[in-house]
Amino acid sequence: MGQHQPVRIVDLWDVRLRVGTVRFGVWITIAVCSVGSVYCFASWQYPNRALMLALLLAAMASSLAVGTLDAERIVRSRWREVFFLGWSLLDIAFIATIEALDGGARSPLAAVYFLPLVFAALSYPLPAVWAISLLDVGAALTVGAVVGDPDWTYLGFFAATLGCTACLCVWQARHHEAQRKDLARASRTDSLTDSLNRRGFEERLDAELGESLRGGRPLTLVLIDLDDFKRVNDTLGHAAGDELLCWVVTTVRAALRPFDAVGRLGGDEFAVLLPGAARADALEVAARVRDALTERICATMGVATFPEDGADREELHRRADAELYAAKHGSKLMPGPAARDLGWAATLAQTVDRRTTPPDDHSSEVARYATAIARRMEWDGEELSLLGLAGMLHDVGKITLPERILRGADALSPEEHDLHVRAGPVVGAELVSRVDGLGPAVEWIRHSHENWDGSGYPDGLSGESIPLGSRILHVADAFASMTGRRSYRSTVSADAALEELGRQAGSQFDPACVEALEAHLSGSAPTP
């Protein structure tokens, strides 16, 4: 896969700070030059006032010219520190010149030496603050000693005070830089696993995409989803689950190169970034990672490579997501437009999940329970794969729901229920029908809210006239909804959810599907 140079990740907070200091520096320079001009007029009887005034006006004009520049472009440039250092050096030279014209160390204009120190301490890197401090104090001492008739006691006290200020500024810059690095690391790092968090990983992905685009190199994104991780938390406790997540990151890192990146995107979902890796290379890495993880847990992966699978972060995520879901449910995506359509549908499903409060992975949970029920009912092969995809996409019709309804904040009137909720399966089926190759899944989604006794919607089907896939999805959706997180009700335990399903079996749900789910959760062997 070749060698790879580390990329520079832009710190947006740092960019905003440095852009702000440019504007601040412009206005402070204008203010100081204005006060200096007033001083010149007030002391016009003394020598060199016309020249001093001209220099002050020139400095003001130069500062206004700097204010017209694209500050953000300067800050993002590799030459930004040269720009800032040069600006401060010109300021020091200017202060030394007008101090000399005003008679030396006794000039009140010598007080302006303090400003470059404070300005540098605001955002300059530590080496630059050291350089500005030494040059600033050196210029004050040099002009004070050479120009006029120096008062050594006064000059010594002034230089000592300026030197103490310089030390304070160096100390501030040192601790500010350390604090900024700590905050940047904390804001980009997952506190549990010490891998990148979602923000940090996406920033790294954007930076690597930029490098790949400029250098014409491939880049591969690998998404990793741990199978049945929820059961680890449910049976062994969250402490055991946390320990397993940390072990996963350590194990994944051991299988990667030093410049590859690992991120935890949330819950049991991880991502790996492989700069310079083509798809064939990435598949080898993914297989190596999967084999290493099987020591303690199984994992499903989706792979997307720049540029063939997408040209930006969103396209790569959609493609990898779609491939992961297909792999999780036993299907293999076909290349080309169909895969892109499925990625679009998967994005819709995730959008619905993320609009709930709190955001969850309900669609993935429904797909998992639906395929588990179907296996108990002896489904396999392509039909089982389609059911898993239907579970993932069963709620895409909710994408049209208003926010307040989706979040369950208000009770609905019968008219609103008919207009919005009952139309959801029909809208979802219509959306999924646009994806080639998902024929049976369309009907399963359309009838996923039909009740066994005929009281459901949209068509009021009952009993065996409801497609079996729809009956399975109905049970899986109900169980996942009861055991999932919602802001408008408390979470129900798995046992309590199963008990409720049992009470509704024969009226709302197919009894056989409820029994299959119960058998799956109890871990009993399938009926031969």
Short mmCIF file of C-alpha atoms in Angstrom, two decimals:
data_model
loop_
_atom_site.label_atom_id
_atom_site.label_comp_id
_atom_site.label_asym_id
_atom_site.label_seq_id
_atom_site.Cartn_x
_atom_site.Cartn_y
_atom_site.Cartn_z
CA MET A 1 0.00 0.00 0.00
CA GLY A 2 3.03 2.25 0.04
CA GLN A 3 4.31 4.97 2.34
CA HIS A 4 2.07 7.72 3.56
CA GLN A 5 2.86 11.16 4.93
CA PRO A 6 0.74 12.41 7.85
CA VAL A 7 -1.87 14.95 6.79
CA ARG A 8 -2.41 18.29 8.45
CA ILE A 9 -5.84 18.45 10.05
CA VAL A 10 -7.22 21.96 10.26
CA ASP A 11 -8.33 22.96 13.76
CA LEU A 12 -11.38 25.14 13.12
CA TRP A 13 -11.24 26.62 16.62
CA ASP A 14 -7.62 27.65 16.02
CA VAL A 15 -8.51 29.09 12.62
CA ARG A 16 -11.28 31.22 14.12
CA LEU A 17 -8.96 32.44 16.87
CA ARG A 18 -6.18 33.44 14.49
CA VAL A 19 -8.62 35.16 12.13
CA GLY A 20 -9.96 37.06 15.13
CA THR A 21 -6.45 38.18 16.13
CA VAL A 22 -5.86 39.62 12.66
CA ARG A 23 -8.96 41.80 12.99
CA PHE A 24 -8.08 42.66 16.58
CA GLY A 25 -4.54 43.61 15.56
CA VAL A 26 -5.81 45.89 12.81
CA TRP A 27 -8.11 47.83 15.12
CA ILE A 28 -5.56 48.05 17.94
CA THR A 29 -2.97 49.42 15.50
CA ILE A 30 -5.44 52.03 14.26
CA ALA A 31 -6.29 52.99 17.86
CA VAL A 32 -2.62 53.32 18.87
CA CYS A 33 -1.78 55.34 15.76
CA SER A 34 -4.74 57.64 16.43
CA VAL A 35 -3.60 58.24 20.03
CA GLY A 36 -0.02 58.75 18.79
CA SER A 37 -1.24 61.33 16.28
CA VAL A 38 -3.03 63.23 19.03
CA TYR A 39 0.22 63.10 21.05
CA CYS A 40 2.13 64.56 18.08
CA PHE A 41 -0.26 67.47 17.74
CA ALA A 42 -0.23 68.08 21.49
CA SER A 43 3.59 68.23 21.53
CA TRP A 44 4.11 69.83 18.13
CA GLN A 45 6.73 72.24 19.54
CA TYR A 46 9.19 69.37 19.90
CA PRO A 47 11.38 68.08 17.03
CA ASN A 48 10.45 65.47 14.38
CA ARG A 49 6.69 65.83 14.85
CA ALA A 50 5.88 66.00 11.14
CA LEU A 51 7.94 62.86 10.41
CA MET A 52 6.42 61.01 13.38
CA LEU A 53 2.92 61.96 12.23
CA ALA A 54 3.67 60.76 8.71
CA LEU A 55 4.92 57.41 10.07
CA LEU A 56 1.83 57.04 12.25
CA LEU A 57 -0.49 57.75 9.32
CA ALA A 58 1.47 55.30 7.13
CA ALA A 59 1.17 52.62 9.82
CA MET A 60 -2.56 53.28 10.03
CA ALA A 61 -2.92 52.95 6.24
CA SER A 62 -0.88 49.73 6.25
CA SER A 63 -3.08 48.30 8.98
CA LEU A 64 -6.21 49.14 6.99
CA ALA A 65 -4.64 47.38 3.99
CA VAL A 66 -4.05 44.26 6.11
CA GLY A 67 -7.71 44.42 7.13
CA THR A 68 -8.76 44.07 3.49
CA LEU A 69 -6.87 40.78 3.08
CA ASP A 70 -8.58 37.38 3.29
CA ALA A 71 -7.62 36.61 6.88
CA GLU A 72 -8.91 33.03 6.80
CA ARG A 73 -6.88 32.25 3.69
CA ILE A 74 -3.79 33.62 5.40
CA VAL A 75 -4.44 31.58 8.54
CA ARG A 76 -4.99 28.35 6.57
CA SER A 77 -1.82 28.93 4.54
CA ARG A 78 1.44 27.17 5.37
CA TRP A 79 2.99 30.66 5.57
CA ARG A 80 0.77 31.92 8.34
CA GLU A 81 3.46 31.95 11.04
CA VAL A 82 5.80 33.83 8.70
CA PHE A 83 3.03 36.40 8.16
CA PHE A 84 2.34 36.89 11.87
CA LEU A 85 6.01 36.97 12.83
CA GLY A 86 6.77 39.47 10.08
CA TRP A 87 3.85 41.65 11.18
CA SER A 88 5.11 41.73 14.77
CA LEU A 89 8.69 42.46 13.70
CA LEU A 90 7.50 45.42 11.61
CA ASP A 91 5.54 46.67 14.62
CA ILE A 92 8.62 46.49 16.84
CA ALA A 93 10.73 48.29 14.21
CA PHE A 94 8.04 50.97 13.91
CA ILE A 95 7.86 51.46 17.71
CA ALA A 96 11.66 51.70 17.94
CA THR A 97 11.70 54.31 15.15
CA ILE A 98 9.10 56.66 16.62
CA GLU A 99 10.64 56.21 20.08
CA ALA A 100 14.00 57.28 18.68
CA LEU A 101 12.43 60.27 16.90
CA ASP A 102 10.80 61.30 20.18
CA GLY A 103 14.05 61.37 22.13
CA GLY A 104 14.58 57.80 23.35
CA ALA A 105 13.59 55.89 26.47
CA ARG A 106 11.84 58.84 28.13
CA SER A 107 9.26 59.01 25.32
CA PRO A 108 5.76 57.93 26.42
CA LEU A 109 5.55 56.11 23.08
CA ALA A 110 7.95 53.49 24.54
CA ALA A 111 4.95 52.06 26.41
CA VAL A 112 3.73 50.68 23.07
CA TYR A 113 6.47 48.01 23.34
CA PHE A 114 4.11 46.11 25.63
CA LEU A 115 1.49 45.60 22.92
CA PRO A 116 3.42 43.23 20.58
CA LEU A 117 4.09 40.98 23.58
CA VAL A 118 0.43 40.76 24.55
CA PHE A 119 -0.64 40.29 20.93
CA ALA A 120 1.83 37.44 20.43
CA ALA A 121 0.71 35.71 23.64
CA LEU A 122 -2.88 35.58 22.38
CA SER A 123 -2.32 32.98 19.66
CA TYR A 124 1.30 32.71 18.52
CA PRO A 125 3.10 29.36 18.94
CA LEU A 126 5.61 29.29 21.78
CA PRO A 127 8.81 29.67 19.66
CA ALA A 128 7.36 32.77 18.00
CA VAL A 129 6.46 34.29 21.39
CA TRP A 130 10.03 33.70 22.58
CA ALA A 131 11.39 35.40 19.44
CA ILE A 132 9.06 38.40 19.76
CA SER A 133 9.88 38.76 23.48
CA LEU A 134 13.64 38.79 22.95
CA LEU A 135 13.48 41.18 19.99
CA ASP A 136 11.02 43.49 21.75
CA VAL A 137 13.08 43.81 24.94
CA GLY A 138 16.27 44.05 22.87
CA ALA A 139 14.87 46.90 20.75
CA ALA A 140 13.75 48.83 23.84
CA LEU A 141 17.18 48.47 25.46
CA THR A 142 19.06 49.34 22.27
CA VAL A 143 17.10 52.52 21.49
CA GLY A 144 17.10 53.57 25.15
CA ALA A 145 20.87 53.13 25.39
CA VAL A 146 21.81 54.74 22.06
CA VAL A 147 19.41 57.63 21.57
CA GLY A 148 19.53 60.78 23.62
CA ASP A 149 21.00 61.04 27.10
CA PRO A 150 19.94 57.76 28.73
CA ASP A 151 18.81 57.62 32.33
CA TRP A 152 20.16 54.18 33.21
CA THR A 153 18.07 53.82 36.35
CA TYR A 154 14.88 54.58 34.44
CA LEU A 155 15.95 52.45 31.46
CA GLY A 156 16.83 49.53 33.71
CA PHE A 157 13.48 49.65 35.51
CA PHE A 158 11.58 49.96 32.21
CA ALA A 159 13.51 47.07 30.63
CA ALA A 160 13.00 44.90 33.72
CA THR A 161 9.26 45.59 33.68
CA LEU A 162 9.11 44.85 29.96
CA GLY A 163 11.12 41.66 30.56
CA CYS A 164 8.74 40.51 33.31
CA THR A 165 5.81 41.11 30.97
CA ALA A 166 7.62 39.08 28.32
CA CYS A 167 8.06 36.21 30.80
CA LEU A 168 4.35 36.32 31.65
CA CYS A 169 3.48 36.23 27.95
CA VAL A 170 5.81 33.27 27.32
CA TRP A 171 4.28 31.43 30.29
CA GLN A 172 0.76 32.20 29.01
CA ALA A 173 1.64 31.03 25.50
CA ARG A 174 3.16 27.81 26.82
CA HIS A 175 0.16 26.90 28.95
CA HIS A 176 -2.35 28.13 26.37
CA GLU A 177 -0.79 25.89 23.72
CA ALA A 178 -0.79 22.88 26.06
CA GLN A 179 -4.40 23.53 27.06
CA ARG A 180 -5.46 23.96 23.44
CA LYS A 181 -3.85 20.64 22.51
CA ASP A 182 -5.54 18.90 25.44
CA LEU A 183 -8.92 20.36 24.54
CA ALA A 184 -8.47 19.50 20.86
CA ARG A 185 -7.56 15.94 21.77
CA ALA A 186 -10.47 15.59 24.19
CA SER A 187 -12.97 16.95 21.66
CA ARG A 188 -11.80 14.45 19.03
CA THR A 189 -11.23 11.36 21.18
CA ASP A 190 -13.65 8.77 22.48
CA SER A 191 -13.26 8.88 26.26
CA LEU A 192 -13.83 5.13 26.70
CA THR A 193 -11.65 3.56 24.00
CA ASP A 194 -9.14 6.38 23.36
CA SER A 195 -9.84 6.07 19.63
CA LEU A 196 -11.11 8.96 17.51
CA ASN A 197 -14.72 9.93 18.14
CA ARG A 198 -17.13 10.73 15.30
CA ARG A 199 -15.97 14.34 15.00
CA GLY A 200 -12.29 13.44 15.06
CA PHE A 201 -12.72 10.63 12.56
CA GLU A 202 -14.70 12.76 10.12
CA GLU A 203 -12.09 15.53 10.29
CA ARG A 204 -9.37 12.97 9.59
CA LEU A 205 -11.43 11.51 6.72
CA ASP A 206 -11.93 14.95 5.17
CA ALA A 207 -8.21 15.71 5.45
CA GLU A 208 -7.20 12.38 3.91
CA LEU A 209 -9.75 12.83 1.11
CA GLY A 210 -8.15 16.16 0.29
CA GLU A 211 -4.71 14.55 0.14
CA SER A 212 -6.00 11.67 -1.98
CA LEU A 213 -7.65 14.10 -4.38
CA ARG A 214 -4.47 16.14 -4.76
CA GLY A 215 -2.17 13.13 -5.02
CA GLY A 216 -4.43 10.82 -7.05
CA ARG A 217 -4.15 8.07 -4.42
CA PRO A 218 -6.90 5.69 -3.30
CA LEU A 219 -8.43 5.83 0.16
CA THR A 220 -10.65 3.22 1.79
CA LEU A 221 -13.21 3.52 4.55
CA VAL A 222 -14.11 0.37 6.50
CA LEU A 223 -17.16 0.37 8.79
CA ILE A 224 -17.27 -2.25 11.54
CA ASP A 225 -20.43 -3.28 13.38
CA LEU A 226 -20.20 -5.72 16.30
CA ASP A 227 -22.75 -8.52 16.07
CA ASP A 228 -25.08 -9.05 19.04
CA PHE A 229 -23.14 -6.63 21.24
CA LYS A 230 -26.37 -5.65 22.99
CA ARG A 231 -26.55 -9.17 24.40
CA VAL A 232 -23.13 -8.67 26.05
CA ASN A 233 -24.48 -5.65 27.94
CA ASP A 234 -27.74 -7.40 28.77
CA THR A 235 -26.16 -10.62 30.07
CA LEU A 236 -22.76 -9.57 31.45
CA GLY A 237 -23.37 -5.93 32.33
CA HIS A 238 -22.17 -2.63 30.94
CA ALA A 239 -18.74 -2.88 32.58
CA ALA A 240 -18.05 -6.05 30.59
CA GLY A 241 -19.38 -4.33 27.47
CA ASP A 242 -17.07 -1.34 28.00
CA GLU A 243 -14.09 -3.63 28.50
CA LEU A 244 -14.94 -5.45 25.27
CA LEU A 245 -15.15 -2.17 23.32
CA CYS A 246 -11.68 -1.19 24.56
CA TRP A 247 -10.34 -4.61 23.58
CA VAL A 248 -11.86 -4.23 20.10
CA VAL A 249 -10.01 -0.95 19.50
CA THR A 250 -6.72 -2.41 20.77
CA THR A 251 -7.15 -5.47 18.56
CA VAL A 252 -8.04 -3.44 15.46
CA ARG A 253 -5.06 -1.13 15.95
CA ALA A 254 -2.72 -4.10 16.17
CA ALA A 255 -3.82 -5.18 12.68
CA LEU A 256 -3.26 -1.75 11.08
CA ARG A 257 -0.36 0.42 9.95
CA PRO A 258 0.80 3.29 12.20
CA PHE A 259 -0.79 5.97 10.00
CA ASP A 260 -4.18 4.24 9.65
CA ALA A 261 -6.97 5.65 11.81
CA VAL A 262 -9.54 3.97 14.06
CA GLY A 263 -12.70 5.74 15.23
CA ARG A 264 -15.69 4.86 17.35
CA LEU A 265 -18.71 6.39 15.63
CA GLY A 266 -21.11 5.47 18.41
CA GLY A 267 -22.24 2.48 20.45
CA ASP A 268 -20.77 -0.65 18.89
CA GLU A 269 -20.03 0.95 15.51
CA PHE A 270 -16.41 1.56 14.55
CA ALA A 271 -14.63 2.83 11.45
CA VAL A 272 -11.16 2.36 10.02
CA LEU A 273 -9.47 4.70 7.54
CA LEU A 274 -6.83 3.23 5.23
CA PRO A 275 -4.96 5.98 3.32
CA GLY A 276 -3.39 4.82 0.07
CA ALA A 277 -5.24 1.48 0.18
CA ALA A 278 -7.12 0.25 -2.87
CA ARG A 279 -10.17 -1.97 -2.40
CA ALA A 280 -8.27 -5.24 -2.78
CA ASP A 281 -5.76 -4.20 -0.11
CA ALA A 282 -8.55 -2.99 2.18
CA LEU A 283 -10.43 -6.28 1.89
CA GLU A 284 -7.30 -8.10 3.08
CA VAL A 285 -7.04 -5.74 6.04
CA ALA A 286 -10.76 -6.15 6.83
CA ALA A 287 -10.40 -9.94 6.76
CA ARG A 288 -7.38 -9.74 9.08
CA VAL A 289 -9.29 -7.50 11.51
CA ARG A 290 -12.36 -9.75 11.39
CA ASP A 291 -10.27 -12.84 12.11
CA ALA A 292 -8.59 -11.14 15.07
CA LEU A 293 -11.93 -10.03 16.53
CA THR A 294 -13.48 -13.50 16.34
CA GLU A 295 -11.47 -14.40 19.43
CA ARG A 296 -14.19 -12.68 21.44
CA ILE A 297 -16.94 -11.34 19.15
CA CYS A 298 -18.10 -11.50 15.55
CA ALA A 299 -18.17 -8.36 13.43
CA THR A 300 -19.72 -7.31 10.13
CA MET A 301 -17.93 -4.88 7.83
CA GLY A 302 -18.68 -2.60 4.92
CA VAL A 303 -15.99 -1.21 2.63
CA ALA A 304 -15.98 1.87 0.37
CA THR A 305 -13.02 3.12 -1.66
CA PHE A 306 -12.30 6.57 -3.06
CA PRO A 307 -12.79 7.39 -5.91
CA GLU A 308 -14.76 4.47 -7.38
CA ASP A 309 -17.34 4.24 -4.56
CA GLY A 310 -17.66 7.95 -3.86
CA ALA A 311 -15.96 11.31 -4.17
CA ASP A 312 -16.77 12.73 -0.74
CA ARG A 313 -17.31 11.66 2.85
CA GLU A 314 -21.09 11.28 2.59
CA GLU A 315 -20.92 9.07 -0.51
CA LEU A 316 -18.28 6.82 1.04
CA HIS A 317 -20.32 6.46 4.24
CA ARG A 318 -23.48 5.64 2.28
CA ARG A 319 -21.74 2.98 0.21
CA ALA A 320 -19.97 1.40 3.20
CA ASP A 321 -23.23 1.51 5.21
CA ALA A 322 -25.15 -0.22 2.45
CA GLU A 323 -22.50 -2.90 2.07
CA LEU A 324 -22.39 -3.46 5.83
CA TYR A 325 -26.14 -3.93 6.08
CA ALA A 326 -26.15 -6.27 3.12
CA ALA A 327 -23.30 -8.31 4.64
CA LYS A 328 -25.01 -8.41 8.05
CA HIS A 329 -28.11 -9.96 6.54
CA GLY A 330 -26.38 -12.44 4.27
CA SER A 331 -26.64 -10.56 0.97
CA LYS A 332 -23.97 -9.37 -1.38
CA LEU A 333 -24.49 -6.07 -3.13
CA MET A 334 -24.27 -5.86 -6.86
CA PRO A 335 -22.03 -3.05 -8.15
CA GLY A 336 -23.31 -0.06 -10.02
CA PRO A 337 -26.56 1.95 -9.79
CA ALA A 338 -28.43 -0.58 -7.66
CA ALA A 339 -25.81 -0.33 -4.93
CA ARG A 340 -26.00 3.45 -4.99
CA ASP A 341 -29.81 3.28 -4.76
CA LEU A 342 -29.55 0.99 -1.74
CA GLY A 343 -27.08 3.37 -0.13
CA TRP A 344 -29.60 6.16 -0.64
CA ALA A 345 -32.32 4.07 1.02
CA ALA A 346 -30.03 3.16 3.92
CA THR A 347 -29.30 6.85 4.43
CA LEU A 348 -33.05 7.53 4.68
CA ALA A 349 -33.39 4.81 7.32
CA GLN A 350 -30.55 6.33 9.35
CA THR A 351 -32.06 9.79 8.97
CA VAL A 352 -35.30 8.57 10.58
CA ASP A 353 -33.38 6.93 13.43
CA ARG A 354 -31.37 10.08 14.10
CA ARG A 355 -34.51 12.25 14.25
CA THR A 356 -35.83 10.30 17.22
CA THR A 357 -35.13 11.45 20.77
CA PRO A 358 -32.66 10.22 21.79
CA PRO A 359 -31.18 9.07 18.46
CA ASP A 360 -30.97 5.28 18.23
CA ASP A 361 -30.36 2.39 15.81
CA HIS A 362 -33.96 1.15 15.72
CA SER A 363 -33.84 0.16 12.04
CA SER A 364 -30.80 -2.03 12.57
CA GLU A 365 -32.41 -3.64 15.63
CA VAL A 366 -35.58 -4.45 13.70
CA ALA A 367 -33.49 -6.04 10.94
CA ARG A 368 -31.60 -8.10 13.53
CA TYR A 369 -34.72 -9.39 15.31
CA ALA A 370 -36.55 -10.01 12.04
CA THR A 371 -33.78 -12.20 10.62
CA ALA A 372 -33.51 -14.05 13.95
CA ILE A 373 -37.26 -14.82 13.88
CA ALA A 374 -37.05 -15.87 10.23
CA ARG A 375 -34.18 -18.25 10.90
CA ARG A 376 -36.30 -19.89 13.59
CA MET A 377 -38.96 -20.31 10.93
CA GLU A 378 -36.40 -21.93 8.59
CA TRP A 379 -35.85 -19.01 6.23
CA ASP A 380 -32.47 -18.84 4.52
CA GLY A 381 -30.64 -17.60 1.45
CA GLU A 382 -31.76 -14.60 -0.57
CA GLU A 383 -35.20 -14.45 1.06
CA LEU A 384 -33.59 -14.05 4.49
CA SER A 385 -31.31 -11.34 3.09
CA LEU A 386 -34.24 -9.42 1.66
CA LEU A 387 -36.07 -9.63 4.97
CA GLY A 388 -33.06 -8.12 6.74
CA LEU A 389 -33.00 -5.26 4.26
CA ALA A 390 -36.75 -4.80 4.64
CA GLY A 391 -36.23 -4.58 8.40
CA MET A 392 -33.62 -1.89 7.91
CA LEU A 393 -35.90 0.05 5.55
CA HIS A 394 -39.30 -0.62 7.13
CA ASP A 395 -39.62 2.87 8.63
CA VAL A 396 -38.33 5.01 5.74
CA GLY A 397 -41.88 6.25 5.19
CA LYS A 398 -41.52 8.20 8.44
CA ILE A 399 -39.10 10.53 6.68
CA THR A 400 -42.17 12.61 5.74
CA LEU A 401 -43.47 12.92 9.31
CA PRO A 402 -43.32 16.29 11.08
CA GLU A 403 -40.70 16.46 13.84
CA ARG A 404 -43.21 16.70 16.70
CA ILE A 405 -44.98 13.52 15.56
CA LEU A 406 -41.79 11.54 15.01
CA ARG A 407 -40.54 12.46 18.47
CA GLY A 408 -43.88 11.50 20.07
CA ALA A 409 -44.18 14.86 21.78
CA ASP A 410 -47.93 15.36 21.30
CA ALA A 411 -51.04 13.21 21.18
CA LEU A 412 -52.44 12.89 17.66
CA SER A 413 -55.97 13.53 16.57
CA PRO A 414 -57.66 10.76 14.53
CA GLU A 415 -57.26 12.91 11.42
CA GLU A 416 -53.53 13.39 12.03
CA HIS A 417 -53.09 9.68 12.72
CA ASP A 418 -54.76 8.77 9.42
CA LEU A 419 -52.90 11.46 7.47
CA HIS A 420 -49.41 10.82 8.81
CA VAL A 421 -48.98 7.54 10.69
CA ARG A 422 -51.21 5.19 8.70
CA ALA A 423 -49.72 6.48 5.45
CA GLY A 424 -46.16 5.64 6.58
CA PRO A 425 -46.00 2.01 5.34
CA VAL A 426 -47.43 3.01 1.95
CA VAL A 427 -44.90 5.84 1.54
CA GLY A 428 -42.08 3.56 2.68
CA ALA A 429 -43.06 0.83 0.24
CA GLU A 430 -43.19 3.35 -2.59
CA LEU A 431 -39.69 4.63 -1.75
CA VAL A 432 -38.22 1.13 -1.50
CA SER A 433 -39.87 0.13 -4.79
CA ARG A 434 -37.39 2.46 -6.50
CA VAL A 435 -34.51 0.17 -5.54
CA ASP A 436 -33.97 -2.59 -8.07
CA GLY A 437 -34.08 -6.18 -6.82
CA LEU A 438 -36.11 -5.68 -3.63
CA GLY A 439 -39.49 -6.83 -5.02
CA PRO A 440 -40.84 -8.95 -2.10
CA ALA A 441 -39.50 -6.44 0.44
CA VAL A 442 -41.85 -3.79 -0.95
CA GLU A 443 -44.94 -5.82 0.00
CA TRP A 444 -43.48 -6.79 3.36
CA ILE A 445 -42.93 -3.13 4.23
CA ARG A 446 -46.36 -2.05 2.97
CA HIS A 447 -48.12 -4.59 5.20
CA SER A 448 -45.76 -4.45 8.20
CA HIS A 449 -48.51 -2.81 10.33
CA GLU A 450 -51.34 -5.20 9.49
CA ASN A 451 -52.75 -6.96 12.58
CA TRP A 452 -53.49 -10.67 12.81
CA ASP A 453 -57.17 -9.93 13.55
CA GLY A 454 -57.55 -7.51 10.60
CA SER A 455 -57.56 -4.29 12.65
CA GLY A 456 -54.29 -2.98 11.24
CA TYR A 457 -53.44 -0.80 8.23
CA PRO A 458 -53.17 0.17 5.42
CA ASP A 459 -55.36 -2.55 3.85
CA GLY A 460 -56.91 -4.32 6.86
CA LEU A 461 -55.49 -7.73 5.94
CA SER A 462 -55.78 -10.52 8.50
CA GLY A 463 -54.28 -13.91 9.37
CA GLU A 464 -52.52 -15.85 6.63
CA SER A 465 -53.47 -13.24 4.03
CA ILE A 466 -50.78 -10.98 5.54
CA PRO A 467 -47.41 -11.83 3.95
CA LEU A 468 -45.28 -13.79 6.41
CA GLY A 469 -42.43 -11.31 6.02
CA SER A 470 -44.78 -8.54 7.14
CA ARG A 471 -45.89 -10.53 10.18
CA ILE A 472 -42.26 -11.10 11.15
CA LEU A 473 -41.43 -7.41 10.75
CA HIS A 474 -44.47 -6.44 12.85
CA VAL A 475 -43.25 -8.52 15.81
CA ALA A 476 -39.62 -7.42 15.41
CA ASP A 477 -40.63 -3.74 15.18
CA ALA A 478 -42.84 -3.96 18.28
CA PHE A 479 -40.15 -5.67 20.35
CA ALA A 480 -37.42 -3.25 19.24
CA SER A 481 -39.69 -0.27 19.94
CA MET A 482 -40.55 -1.45 23.46
CA THR A 483 -36.96 -2.24 24.43
CA GLY A 484 -35.42 0.79 22.69
CA ARG A 485 -34.87 4.27 24.10
CA ARG A 486 -37.57 6.92 23.71
CA SER A 487 -37.90 10.34 25.34
CA TYR A 488 -41.69 10.01 25.83
CA ARG A 489 -41.67 6.70 27.73
CA SER A 490 -39.37 4.53 29.79
CA THR A 491 -37.55 1.54 28.31
CA VAL A 492 -39.25 -1.84 28.79
CA SER A 493 -37.21 -4.90 29.72
CA ALA A 494 -36.95 -7.79 27.25
CA ASP A 495 -39.03 -10.02 29.55
CA ALA A 496 -41.78 -7.44 29.91
CA ALA A 497 -41.80 -6.83 26.13
CA LEU A 498 -42.11 -10.55 25.46
CA GLU A 499 -44.96 -10.78 27.96
CA GLU A 500 -46.80 -7.96 26.17
CA LEU A 501 -46.26 -9.62 22.79
CA GLY A 502 -47.67 -12.84 24.23
CA ARG A 503 -50.81 -11.03 25.42
CA GLN A 504 -51.34 -9.59 21.94
CA ALA A 505 -50.54 -12.83 20.08
CA GLY A 506 -53.61 -13.92 18.14
CA SER A 507 -55.02 -10.40 17.97
CA GLN A 508 -52.25 -8.00 16.94
CA PHE A 509 -49.42 -10.44 16.19
CA ASP A 510 -48.96 -13.82 14.53
CA PRO A 511 -48.53 -16.28 17.45
CA ALA A 512 -45.95 -18.31 15.52
CA CYS A 513 -43.74 -15.24 15.02
CA VAL A 514 -43.96 -14.36 18.73
CA GLU A 515 -42.99 -17.91 19.67
CA ALA A 516 -40.02 -17.77 17.28
CA LEU A 517 -38.77 -14.54 18.85
CA GLU A 518 -39.15 -15.98 22.34
CA ALA A 519 -37.19 -19.08 21.31
CA HIS A 520 -34.43 -16.91 19.84
CA LEU A 521 -34.11 -14.77 22.97
CA SER A 522 -34.11 -17.82 25.25
CA GLY A 523 -31.34 -19.37 23.19
CA SER A 524 -33.13 -22.70 22.76
CA ALA A 525 -32.33 -24.87 19.78
CA PRO A 526 -34.53 -24.39 16.68
CA THR A 527 -37.35 -26.89 16.24
CA PRO A 528 -36.30 -29.54 13.65
#
